[in-house]
Short mmCIF file of C-alpha atoms and ligand atoms in Angstrom, two decimals:
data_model
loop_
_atom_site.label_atom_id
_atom_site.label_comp_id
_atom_site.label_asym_id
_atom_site.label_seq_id
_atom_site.Cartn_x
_atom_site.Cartn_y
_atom_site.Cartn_z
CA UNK A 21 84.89 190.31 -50.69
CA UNK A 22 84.40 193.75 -51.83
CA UNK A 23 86.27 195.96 -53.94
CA UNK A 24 84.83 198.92 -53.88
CA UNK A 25 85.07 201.81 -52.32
CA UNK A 26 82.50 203.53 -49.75
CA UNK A 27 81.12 206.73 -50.54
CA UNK A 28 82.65 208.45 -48.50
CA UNK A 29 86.28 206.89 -49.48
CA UNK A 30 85.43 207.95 -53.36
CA UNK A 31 84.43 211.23 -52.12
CA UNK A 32 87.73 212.00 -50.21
CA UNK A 33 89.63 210.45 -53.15
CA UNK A 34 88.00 213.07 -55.26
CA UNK A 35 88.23 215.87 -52.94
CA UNK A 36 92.04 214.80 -52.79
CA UNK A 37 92.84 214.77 -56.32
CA UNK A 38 91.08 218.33 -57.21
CA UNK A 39 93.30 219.88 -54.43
CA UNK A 40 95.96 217.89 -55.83
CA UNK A 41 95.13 219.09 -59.28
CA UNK A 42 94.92 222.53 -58.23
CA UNK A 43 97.21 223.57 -55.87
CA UNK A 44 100.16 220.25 -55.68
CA UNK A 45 100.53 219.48 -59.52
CA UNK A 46 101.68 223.06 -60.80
CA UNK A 47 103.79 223.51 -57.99
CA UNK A 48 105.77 220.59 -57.54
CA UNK A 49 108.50 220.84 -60.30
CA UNK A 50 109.44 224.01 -59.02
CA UNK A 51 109.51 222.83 -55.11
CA UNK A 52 111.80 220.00 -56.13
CA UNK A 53 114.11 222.41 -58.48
CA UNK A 54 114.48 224.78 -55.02
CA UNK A 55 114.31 222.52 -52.71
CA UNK A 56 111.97 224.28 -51.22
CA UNK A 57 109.17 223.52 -48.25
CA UNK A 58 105.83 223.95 -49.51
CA UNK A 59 104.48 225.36 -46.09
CA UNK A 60 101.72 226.56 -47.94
CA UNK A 61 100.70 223.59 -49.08
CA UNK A 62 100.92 221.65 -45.79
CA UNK A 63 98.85 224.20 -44.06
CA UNK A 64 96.18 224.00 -46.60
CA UNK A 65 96.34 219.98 -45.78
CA UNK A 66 95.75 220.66 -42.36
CA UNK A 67 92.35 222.68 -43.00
CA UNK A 68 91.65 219.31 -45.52
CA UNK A 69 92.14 217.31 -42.51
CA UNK A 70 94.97 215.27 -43.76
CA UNK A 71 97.80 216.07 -41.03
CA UNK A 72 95.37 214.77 -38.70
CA UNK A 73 94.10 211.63 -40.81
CA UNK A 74 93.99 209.05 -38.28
CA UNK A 75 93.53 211.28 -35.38
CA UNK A 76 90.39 210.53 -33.30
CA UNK A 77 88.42 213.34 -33.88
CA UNK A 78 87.91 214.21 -30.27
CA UNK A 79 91.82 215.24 -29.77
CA UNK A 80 90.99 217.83 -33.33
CA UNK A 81 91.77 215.00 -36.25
CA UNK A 82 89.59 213.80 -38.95
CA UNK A 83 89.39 209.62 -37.46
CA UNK A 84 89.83 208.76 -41.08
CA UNK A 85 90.76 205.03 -41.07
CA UNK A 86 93.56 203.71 -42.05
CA UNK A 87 91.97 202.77 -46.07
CA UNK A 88 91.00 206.18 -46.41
CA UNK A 89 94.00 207.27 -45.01
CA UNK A 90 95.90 205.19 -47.41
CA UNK A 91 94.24 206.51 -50.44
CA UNK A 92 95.12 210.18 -49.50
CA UNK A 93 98.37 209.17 -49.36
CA UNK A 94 98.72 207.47 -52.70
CA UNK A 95 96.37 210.81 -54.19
CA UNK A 96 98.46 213.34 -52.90
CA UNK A 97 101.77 211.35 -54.44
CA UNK A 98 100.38 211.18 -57.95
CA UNK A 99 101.24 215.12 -57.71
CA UNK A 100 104.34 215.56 -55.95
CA UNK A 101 106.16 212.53 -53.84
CA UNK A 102 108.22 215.08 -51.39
CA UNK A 103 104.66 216.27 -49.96
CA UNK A 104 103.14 213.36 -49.35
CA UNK A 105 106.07 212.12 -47.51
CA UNK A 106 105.46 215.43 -45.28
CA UNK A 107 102.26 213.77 -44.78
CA UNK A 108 103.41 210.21 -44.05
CA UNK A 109 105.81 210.70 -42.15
CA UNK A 110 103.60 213.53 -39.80
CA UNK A 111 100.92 211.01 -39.48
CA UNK A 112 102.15 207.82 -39.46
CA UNK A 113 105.26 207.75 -37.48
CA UNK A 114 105.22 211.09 -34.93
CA UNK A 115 101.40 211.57 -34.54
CA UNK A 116 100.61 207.79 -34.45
CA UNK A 117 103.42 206.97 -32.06
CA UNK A 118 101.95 209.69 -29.70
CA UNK A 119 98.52 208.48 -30.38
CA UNK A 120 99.30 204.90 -29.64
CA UNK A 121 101.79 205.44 -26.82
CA UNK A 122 101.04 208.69 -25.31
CA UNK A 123 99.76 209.35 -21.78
CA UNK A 124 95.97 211.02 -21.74
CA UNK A 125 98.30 214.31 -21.17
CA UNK A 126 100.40 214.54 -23.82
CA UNK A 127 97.43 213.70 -26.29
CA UNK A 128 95.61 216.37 -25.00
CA UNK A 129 98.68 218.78 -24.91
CA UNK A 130 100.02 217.86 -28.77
CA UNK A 131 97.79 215.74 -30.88
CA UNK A 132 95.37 218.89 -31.56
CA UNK A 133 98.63 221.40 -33.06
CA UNK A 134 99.65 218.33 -35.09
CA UNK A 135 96.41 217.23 -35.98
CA UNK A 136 95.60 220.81 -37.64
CA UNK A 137 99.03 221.07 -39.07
CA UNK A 138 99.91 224.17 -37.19
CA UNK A 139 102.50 221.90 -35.41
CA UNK A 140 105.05 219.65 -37.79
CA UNK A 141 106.18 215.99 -36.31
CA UNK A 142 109.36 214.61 -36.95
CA UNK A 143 110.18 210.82 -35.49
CA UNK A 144 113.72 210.33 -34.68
CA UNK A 145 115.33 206.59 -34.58
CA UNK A 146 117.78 206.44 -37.44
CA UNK A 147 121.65 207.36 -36.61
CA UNK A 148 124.93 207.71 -38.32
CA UNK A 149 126.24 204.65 -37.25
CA UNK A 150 122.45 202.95 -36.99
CA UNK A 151 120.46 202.36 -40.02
CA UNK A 152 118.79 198.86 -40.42
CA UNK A 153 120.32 197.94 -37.44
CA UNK A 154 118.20 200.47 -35.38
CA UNK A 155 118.49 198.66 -31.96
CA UNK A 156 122.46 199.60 -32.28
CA UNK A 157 121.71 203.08 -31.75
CA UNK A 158 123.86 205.34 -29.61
CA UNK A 159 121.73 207.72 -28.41
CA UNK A 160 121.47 207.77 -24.61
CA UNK A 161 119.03 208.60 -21.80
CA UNK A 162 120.50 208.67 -18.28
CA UNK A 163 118.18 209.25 -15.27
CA UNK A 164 119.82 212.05 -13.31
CA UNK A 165 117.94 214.15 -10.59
CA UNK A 166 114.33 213.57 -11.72
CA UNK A 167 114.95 213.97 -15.28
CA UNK A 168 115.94 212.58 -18.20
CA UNK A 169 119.33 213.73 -19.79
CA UNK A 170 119.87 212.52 -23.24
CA UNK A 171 123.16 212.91 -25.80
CA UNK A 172 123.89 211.82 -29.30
CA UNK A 173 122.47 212.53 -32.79
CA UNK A 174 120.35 210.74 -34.67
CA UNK A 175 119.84 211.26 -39.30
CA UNK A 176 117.85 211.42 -41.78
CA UNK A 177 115.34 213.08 -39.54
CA UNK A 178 111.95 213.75 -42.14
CA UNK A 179 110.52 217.09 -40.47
CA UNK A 180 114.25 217.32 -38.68
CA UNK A 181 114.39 221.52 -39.24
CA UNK A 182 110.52 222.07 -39.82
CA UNK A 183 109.77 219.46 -37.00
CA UNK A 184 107.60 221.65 -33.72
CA UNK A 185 107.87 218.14 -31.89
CA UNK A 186 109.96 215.26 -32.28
CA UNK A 187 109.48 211.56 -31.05
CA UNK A 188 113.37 210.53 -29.83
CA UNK A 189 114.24 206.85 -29.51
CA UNK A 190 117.49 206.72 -27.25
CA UNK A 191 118.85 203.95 -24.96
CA UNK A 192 117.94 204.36 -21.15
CA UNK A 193 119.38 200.51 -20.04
CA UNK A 194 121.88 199.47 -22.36
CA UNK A 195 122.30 196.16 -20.60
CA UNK A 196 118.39 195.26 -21.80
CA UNK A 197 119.06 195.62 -25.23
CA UNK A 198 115.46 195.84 -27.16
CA UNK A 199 114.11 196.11 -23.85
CA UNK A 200 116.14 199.07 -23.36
CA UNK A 201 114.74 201.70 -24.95
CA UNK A 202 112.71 204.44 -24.40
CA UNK A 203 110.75 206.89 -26.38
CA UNK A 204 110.95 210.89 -25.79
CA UNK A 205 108.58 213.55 -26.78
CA UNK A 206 111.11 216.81 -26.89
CA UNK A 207 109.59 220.05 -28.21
CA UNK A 208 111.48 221.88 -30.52
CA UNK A 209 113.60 225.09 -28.99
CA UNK A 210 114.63 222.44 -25.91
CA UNK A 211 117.80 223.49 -24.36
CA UNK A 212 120.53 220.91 -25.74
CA UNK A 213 118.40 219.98 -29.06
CA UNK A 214 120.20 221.24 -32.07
CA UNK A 215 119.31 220.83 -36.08
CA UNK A 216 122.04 220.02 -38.83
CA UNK A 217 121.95 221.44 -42.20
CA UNK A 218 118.99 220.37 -44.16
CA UNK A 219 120.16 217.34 -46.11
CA UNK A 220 120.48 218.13 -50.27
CA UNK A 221 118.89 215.16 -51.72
CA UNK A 222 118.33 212.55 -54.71
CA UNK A 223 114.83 212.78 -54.47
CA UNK A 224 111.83 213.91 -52.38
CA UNK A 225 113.78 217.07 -52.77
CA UNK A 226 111.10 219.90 -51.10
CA UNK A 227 110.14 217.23 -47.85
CA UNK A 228 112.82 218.23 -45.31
CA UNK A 229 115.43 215.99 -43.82
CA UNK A 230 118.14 217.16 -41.46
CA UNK A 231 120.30 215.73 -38.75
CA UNK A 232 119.40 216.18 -34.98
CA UNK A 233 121.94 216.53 -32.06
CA UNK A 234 121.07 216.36 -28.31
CA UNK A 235 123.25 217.83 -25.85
CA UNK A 236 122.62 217.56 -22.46
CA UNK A 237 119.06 217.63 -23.36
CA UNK A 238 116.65 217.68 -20.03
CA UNK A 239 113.72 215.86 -20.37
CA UNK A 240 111.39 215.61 -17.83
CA UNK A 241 109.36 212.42 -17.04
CA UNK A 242 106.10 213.17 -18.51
CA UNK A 243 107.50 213.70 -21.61
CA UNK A 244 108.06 209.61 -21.99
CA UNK A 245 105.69 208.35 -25.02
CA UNK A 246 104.38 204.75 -23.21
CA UNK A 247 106.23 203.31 -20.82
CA UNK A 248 110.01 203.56 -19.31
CA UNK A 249 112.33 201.00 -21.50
CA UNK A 250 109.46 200.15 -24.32
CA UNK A 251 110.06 202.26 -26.95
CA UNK A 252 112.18 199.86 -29.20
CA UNK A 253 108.59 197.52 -29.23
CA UNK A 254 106.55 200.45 -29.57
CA UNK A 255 108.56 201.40 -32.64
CA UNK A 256 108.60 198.28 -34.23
CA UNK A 257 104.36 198.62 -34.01
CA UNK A 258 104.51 201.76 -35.30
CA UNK A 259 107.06 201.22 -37.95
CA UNK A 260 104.49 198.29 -39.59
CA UNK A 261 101.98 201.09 -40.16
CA UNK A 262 103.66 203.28 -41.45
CA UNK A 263 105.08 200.49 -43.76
CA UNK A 264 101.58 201.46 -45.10
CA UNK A 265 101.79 204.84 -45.85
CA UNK A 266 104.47 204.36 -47.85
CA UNK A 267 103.24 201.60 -49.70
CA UNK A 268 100.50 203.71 -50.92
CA UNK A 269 102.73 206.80 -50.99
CA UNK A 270 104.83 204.17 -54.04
CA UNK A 271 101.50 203.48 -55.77
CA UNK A 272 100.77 206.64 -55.69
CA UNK A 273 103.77 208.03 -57.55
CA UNK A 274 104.06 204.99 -59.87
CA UNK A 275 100.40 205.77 -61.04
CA UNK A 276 101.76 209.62 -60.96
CA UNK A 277 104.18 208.97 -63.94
CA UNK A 278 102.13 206.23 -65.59
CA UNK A 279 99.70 208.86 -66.33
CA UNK A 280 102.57 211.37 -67.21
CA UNK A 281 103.95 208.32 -69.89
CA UNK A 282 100.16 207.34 -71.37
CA UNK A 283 99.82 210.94 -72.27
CA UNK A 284 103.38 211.35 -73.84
CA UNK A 285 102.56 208.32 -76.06
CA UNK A 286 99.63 209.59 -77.42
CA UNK A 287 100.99 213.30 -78.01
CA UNK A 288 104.86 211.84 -79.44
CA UNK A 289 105.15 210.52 -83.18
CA UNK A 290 107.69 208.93 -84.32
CA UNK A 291 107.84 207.26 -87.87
CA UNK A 292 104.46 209.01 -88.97
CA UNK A 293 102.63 207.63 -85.91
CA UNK A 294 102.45 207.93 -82.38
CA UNK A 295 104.75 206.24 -80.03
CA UNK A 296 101.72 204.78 -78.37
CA UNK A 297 101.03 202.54 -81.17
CA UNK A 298 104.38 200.57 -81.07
CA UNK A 299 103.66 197.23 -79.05
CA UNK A 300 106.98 197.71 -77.33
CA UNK A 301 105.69 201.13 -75.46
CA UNK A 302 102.73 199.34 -75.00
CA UNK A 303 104.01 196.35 -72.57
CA UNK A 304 105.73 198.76 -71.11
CA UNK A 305 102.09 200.23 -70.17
CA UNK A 306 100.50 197.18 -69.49
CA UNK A 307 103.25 196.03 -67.24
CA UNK A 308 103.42 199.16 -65.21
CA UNK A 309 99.49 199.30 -64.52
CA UNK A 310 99.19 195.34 -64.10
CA UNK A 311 102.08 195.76 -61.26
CA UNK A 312 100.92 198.99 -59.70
CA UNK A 313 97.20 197.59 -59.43
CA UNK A 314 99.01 195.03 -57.50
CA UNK A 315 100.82 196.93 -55.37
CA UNK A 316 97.55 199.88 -54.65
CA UNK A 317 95.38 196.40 -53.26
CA UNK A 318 98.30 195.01 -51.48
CA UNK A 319 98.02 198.31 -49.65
CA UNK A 320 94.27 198.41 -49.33
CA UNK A 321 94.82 194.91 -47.88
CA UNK A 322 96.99 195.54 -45.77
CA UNK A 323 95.34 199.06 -44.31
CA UNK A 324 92.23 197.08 -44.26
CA UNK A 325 93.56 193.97 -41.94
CA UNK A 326 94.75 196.87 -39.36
CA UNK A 327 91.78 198.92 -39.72
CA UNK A 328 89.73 195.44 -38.84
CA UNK A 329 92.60 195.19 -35.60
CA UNK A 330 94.06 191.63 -37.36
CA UNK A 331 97.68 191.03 -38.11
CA UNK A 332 99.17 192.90 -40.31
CA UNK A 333 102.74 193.54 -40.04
CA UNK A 334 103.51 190.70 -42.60
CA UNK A 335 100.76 192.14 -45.02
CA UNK A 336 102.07 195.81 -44.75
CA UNK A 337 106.27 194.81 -44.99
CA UNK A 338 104.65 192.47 -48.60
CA UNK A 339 102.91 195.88 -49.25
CA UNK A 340 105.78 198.28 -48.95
CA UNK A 341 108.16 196.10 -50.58
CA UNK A 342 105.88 195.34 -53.88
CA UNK A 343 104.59 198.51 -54.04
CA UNK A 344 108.31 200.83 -53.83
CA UNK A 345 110.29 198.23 -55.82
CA UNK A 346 106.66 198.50 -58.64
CA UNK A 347 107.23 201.90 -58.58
CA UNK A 348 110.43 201.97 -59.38
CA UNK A 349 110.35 200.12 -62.43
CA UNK A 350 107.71 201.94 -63.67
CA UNK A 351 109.38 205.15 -63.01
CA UNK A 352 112.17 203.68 -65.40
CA UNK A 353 109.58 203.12 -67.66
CA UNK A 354 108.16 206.06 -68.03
CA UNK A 355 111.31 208.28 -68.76
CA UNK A 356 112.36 205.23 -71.35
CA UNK A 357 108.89 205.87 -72.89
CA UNK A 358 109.51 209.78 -72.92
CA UNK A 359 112.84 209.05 -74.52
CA UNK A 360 115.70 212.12 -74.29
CA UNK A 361 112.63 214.06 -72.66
CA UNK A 362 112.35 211.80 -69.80
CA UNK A 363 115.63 212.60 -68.81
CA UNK A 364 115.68 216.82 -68.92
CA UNK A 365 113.33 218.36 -65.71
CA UNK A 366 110.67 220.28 -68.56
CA UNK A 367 108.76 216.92 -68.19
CA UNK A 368 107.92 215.41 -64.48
CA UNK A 369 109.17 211.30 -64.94
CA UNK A 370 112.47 212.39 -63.89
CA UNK A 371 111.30 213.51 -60.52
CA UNK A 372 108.41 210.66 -59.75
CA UNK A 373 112.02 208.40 -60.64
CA UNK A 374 114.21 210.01 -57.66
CA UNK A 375 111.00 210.33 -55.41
CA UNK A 376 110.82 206.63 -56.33
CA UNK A 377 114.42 205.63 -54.81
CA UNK A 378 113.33 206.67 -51.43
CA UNK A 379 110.28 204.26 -50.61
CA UNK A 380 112.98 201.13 -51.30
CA UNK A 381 115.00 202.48 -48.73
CA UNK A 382 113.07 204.57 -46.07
CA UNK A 383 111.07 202.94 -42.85
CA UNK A 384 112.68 199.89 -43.80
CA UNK A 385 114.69 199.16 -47.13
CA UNK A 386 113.86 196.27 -49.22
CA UNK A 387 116.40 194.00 -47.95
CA UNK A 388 114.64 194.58 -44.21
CA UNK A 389 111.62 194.26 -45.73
CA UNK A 390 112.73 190.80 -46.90
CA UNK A 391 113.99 189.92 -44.15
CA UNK A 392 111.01 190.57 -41.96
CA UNK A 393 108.92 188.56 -44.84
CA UNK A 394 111.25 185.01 -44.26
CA UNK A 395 111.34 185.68 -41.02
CA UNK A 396 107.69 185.26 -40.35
CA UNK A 397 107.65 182.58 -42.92
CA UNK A 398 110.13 180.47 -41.84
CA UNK A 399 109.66 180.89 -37.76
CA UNK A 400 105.84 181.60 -38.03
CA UNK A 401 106.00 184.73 -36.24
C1 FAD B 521 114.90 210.94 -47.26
C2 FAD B 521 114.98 210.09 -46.04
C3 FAD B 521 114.09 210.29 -45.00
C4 FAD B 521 114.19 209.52 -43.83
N1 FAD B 521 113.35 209.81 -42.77
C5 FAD B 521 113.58 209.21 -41.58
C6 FAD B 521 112.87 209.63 -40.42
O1 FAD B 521 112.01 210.52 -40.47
N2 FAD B 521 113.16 209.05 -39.23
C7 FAD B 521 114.11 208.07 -39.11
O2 FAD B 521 114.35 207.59 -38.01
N3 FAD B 521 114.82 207.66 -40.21
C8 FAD B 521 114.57 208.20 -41.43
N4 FAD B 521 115.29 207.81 -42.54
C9 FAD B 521 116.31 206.77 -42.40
C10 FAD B 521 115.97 205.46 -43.11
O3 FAD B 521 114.96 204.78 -42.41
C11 FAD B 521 117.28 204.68 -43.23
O4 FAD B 521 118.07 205.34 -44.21
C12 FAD B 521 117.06 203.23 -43.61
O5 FAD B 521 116.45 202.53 -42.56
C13 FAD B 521 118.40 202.54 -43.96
O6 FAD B 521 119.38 202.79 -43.00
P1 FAD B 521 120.84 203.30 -43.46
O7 FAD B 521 120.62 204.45 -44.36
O8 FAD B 521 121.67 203.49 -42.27
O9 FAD B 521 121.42 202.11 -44.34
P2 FAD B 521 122.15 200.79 -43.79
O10 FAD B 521 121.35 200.18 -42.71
O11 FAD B 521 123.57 201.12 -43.51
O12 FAD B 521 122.06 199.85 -45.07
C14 FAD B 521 122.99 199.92 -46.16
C15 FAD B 521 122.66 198.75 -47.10
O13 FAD B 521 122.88 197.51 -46.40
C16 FAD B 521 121.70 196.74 -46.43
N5 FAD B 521 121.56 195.95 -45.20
C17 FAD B 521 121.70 196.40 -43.92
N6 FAD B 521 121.50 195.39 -43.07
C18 FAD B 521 121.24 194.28 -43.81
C19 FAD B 521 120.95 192.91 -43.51
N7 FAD B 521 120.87 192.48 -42.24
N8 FAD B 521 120.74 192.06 -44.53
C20 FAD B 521 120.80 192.49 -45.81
N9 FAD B 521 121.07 193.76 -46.17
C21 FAD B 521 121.28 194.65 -45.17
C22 FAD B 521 120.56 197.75 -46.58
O14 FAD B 521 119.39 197.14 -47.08
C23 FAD B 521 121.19 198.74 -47.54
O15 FAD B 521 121.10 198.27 -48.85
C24 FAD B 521 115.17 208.51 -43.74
C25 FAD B 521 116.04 208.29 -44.81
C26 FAD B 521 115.97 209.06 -45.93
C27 FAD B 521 116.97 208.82 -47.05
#
C-alpha cells in the first residue's frame, strides 16, 4: 500500500494551489457577496486543463485520472467552494455522462468545447416534484415523426443559465419504469428549452443554479447519450463518480476553513494569551484534521478503486457521506473558534459553512447516501 503521491499528482496539486492562491482566494468573498459567476476564473481553468480533467486527451482533455482529478477538486475548494462545484459538476456529471455514454459523434462534436471550457455543461435529472426519488420524474420524451419531443422542467440545474449543453433525463416508456428512461443531449438556444431565474442561494452562492423548462422541445435521434430507454442506469453510474468529486470537493473546503481557524488561533488573544493555547480550541483542531484526513483518503480510495476499474459505488457513497457531513462539523468549528468574527463575512468560515450545507444534500443527500450504504450491506449488492 502506498500513500504517496506520484510526481506528477504533487506537481498538479501544487500547480493547483498557486492558481488557487493567486487568482481563487482573493476573489471568492466578493463572488459569493454578488453572487456573481466567476467566468474569468473558469476560463482560466480551462487553459489549466481542469474542465477537461478526465477527458481522454485525444477528444482535447487533459486524461487526468480520476486521483488526480480528485485532488484538483479538493485544491480548488480550499479557495472558494461555489467554483469548484462549477468544476464538479462540468466534469463529473455532463462531460462524463457524454464521455461514458456518448456515440463516437457526439464526442467528437462536444467533448473538445467542454473539455477547454469554452462550452459550460449542465446535467439535468432533479425536478420539482423529484428529488431523491429521481426515477419519479415527470419529464417526458414522446417519439413523434422521427424525433424526440420532450415537456416538463426539471431544478436545481448547476450550470442551468451558464450551461452551452445540457444532459436531460426524461421518461420515453413510462410503463418500464427504471428501464424507461432516456438521456438527451439538447444544446442550449433549442427551440422549446427555456431557463428560470437563477436560484438565490444558502451557499455556493457564485456557482449557478437555475430551473430548466422544455416545451415542445425537438430532439432529434442522434442527440440520445447511450442507448434508447437506459439513461436512468447510466445515471445511476455516473452519479457514483461524481459521488467523488464531491467528496473531495467537502475535504477540500473543510481543510479550507481549518486553515482559516489554525491561523485565527494563533493571531487572537484572549486572557493575555492566544486562543490557540486553550486545550478546548485545540480538540476542536485535532478533531477537525483527524476527521478530514479521514474523509481526503476515503476519497483517494475510492477515486483509486475506479481509476483501477473495481467496484466502487459503495466506496464513493462511504466517501461522500464522511467527507460532507466532516466538513460540516468542522465548518462549525471553525466560526466557534473565530468567535463573533466567525459569524460577520470580513473573515471567510462563514462562507466554507454555507458552501458546506450543499455537499450533504447535492448528488445524493446523506440520508440516500445511507441508504445506498445498507443497501449493499444488507442485500450484498
Ligand atoms: C445548489 C444545488 C445544486 C444542484 N445541482 C444539481 C444538478 O446540477 N443537477 C441535478 O439534477 N440536480 C441538482 N441538484 C439537486 C439535488 O441533487 C437534490 O436537491 C437532492 O437530490 C435532494 O432532492 P430534493 O431537494 O428534492 O429533496 P427531497 O428528495 O425532497 O428530500 C427532502 C428530505 O427528505 C429526505 N428523504 C427523501 N427520501 C428519503 C428516504 N427514502 N429515506 C430517508 N430520507 C429521505 C432527504 O434526505 C431530505 O432530507 C442540486 C441541488 C442544489 C441545492
Amino acid at each position: 500500500m502506498d500513500f504517496d503521491l506520484t510526481q506528477e499528482q504533487t506537481a498538479l496539486r501544487d500547480m493547483i494551489r498557486a492558481f488557487v492562491e493567486k487568482e481563487v482566494r482573493p476573489h471568492a468573498r466578493a463572488w459569493d457577496e454578488e453572487g456573481k459567476f466567476p467566468f474569468e476564473a473558469v476560463a482560466k481553468l480551462g487553459e489549466l486543463g481542469l474542465m477537461g480533467a478526465m477527458v481522454p486527451e485525444e477528444y482535447g482533455g487533459s486524461g487526468m485520472d480520476t486521483v488526480g482529478y480528485a485532488i484538483a477538486v479538493e485544491e480548488i475548494a480550499k479557495g472558494d467552494g461555489s467554483l469548484a462545484l462549477t468544476v464538479a459538476s462540468h466534469n463529473s456529471l455532463c462531460t462524463a455522462h457524454i464521455l461514458a455514454f456518448g456515440s463516437e459523434a457526439l464526442r467528437r462534436k462536444y467533448l473538445p468545447g467542454l473539455a477547454s471550457g469554452r462550452m459550460l455543461g449542465a446535467w439535468a435529472l432533479t425536478e420539482p416534484g423529484s428529488g431523491s426519488d429521481s426515477l419519479n420524474m415527470r419529464t417526458k420524451a414522446e417519439w413523434k415523426g422521427g424525433c424526440w419531443i420532450i415537456n416538463g422542467s426539471k431544478m436545481f440545474i448547476t450550470q442551468g443559465n451558464v450551461g452551452g449543453v445540457y444532459v436531460v433525463l426524461a421518461v420515453s416508456d413510462r410503463e418500464k419504469g427504471r428501464d424507461g428512461v432516456t438521456a438527451f443531449l439538447v444544446e442550449a438556444g433549442t427551440k422549446g428549452l427555456s431557463t428560470g431565474k437563477k436560484l438565490n442561494k444558502l451557499g455556493m452562492r457564485s456557482s449557478d443554479t437555475a430551473e430548466l423548462v422544455f416545451e415542445d422541445l425537438e430532439i432529434k435521434p442522434g442527440n440520445v447519450i447511450g442507448e434508447v430507454n437506459s439513461g436512468f442506469r447510466d445515471t445511476m453510474r455516473n452519479l457514483a463518480g461524481g459521488r467523488i468529486s464531491i467528496a473531495a470537493l467537502s475535504a477540500g473546503i473543510g481543510l479550507g476553513a481549518m486553515a482559516e481557524a489554525i491561523a485565527y488561533s494563533k493571531e487572537r488573544r484572549q486572557f493575555g494569551q492566544p486562543i490557540s493555547s486553550f486545550q478546548a480550541i485545540q480538540w476542536m483542531l485535532a478533531d477537525m484534521a483527524t476527521e478530514l484526513e479521514a474523509a481526503e483518503l476515503l476519497t483517494l480510495r475510492a477515486a483509486y478503486l475506479k481509476d483501477a476499474g473495481r467496484p466502487y459505488v459503495q466506496e464513493a457513497a462511504i466517501a461522500k457521506l464522511f467527507a460532507s457531513e466532516a466538513a460540516m462539523r468542522a465548518t462549525i468549528k471553525a466560526v466557534q473558534i473565530h468567535g463573533g468574527y466567525g459569524y460577520i463575512q470580513e473573515y471567510p468560515v462563514e462562507r466554507y459553512m454555507r458552501d458546506a450545507k450543499l455537499c450533504e444534500i447535492g448528488e445524493g443527500t446523506s440520508e440516500v447516501q445511507r441508504l445506498i450504504i445498507a443497501r449493499r450491506l444488507i442485500r450484498g449488492n
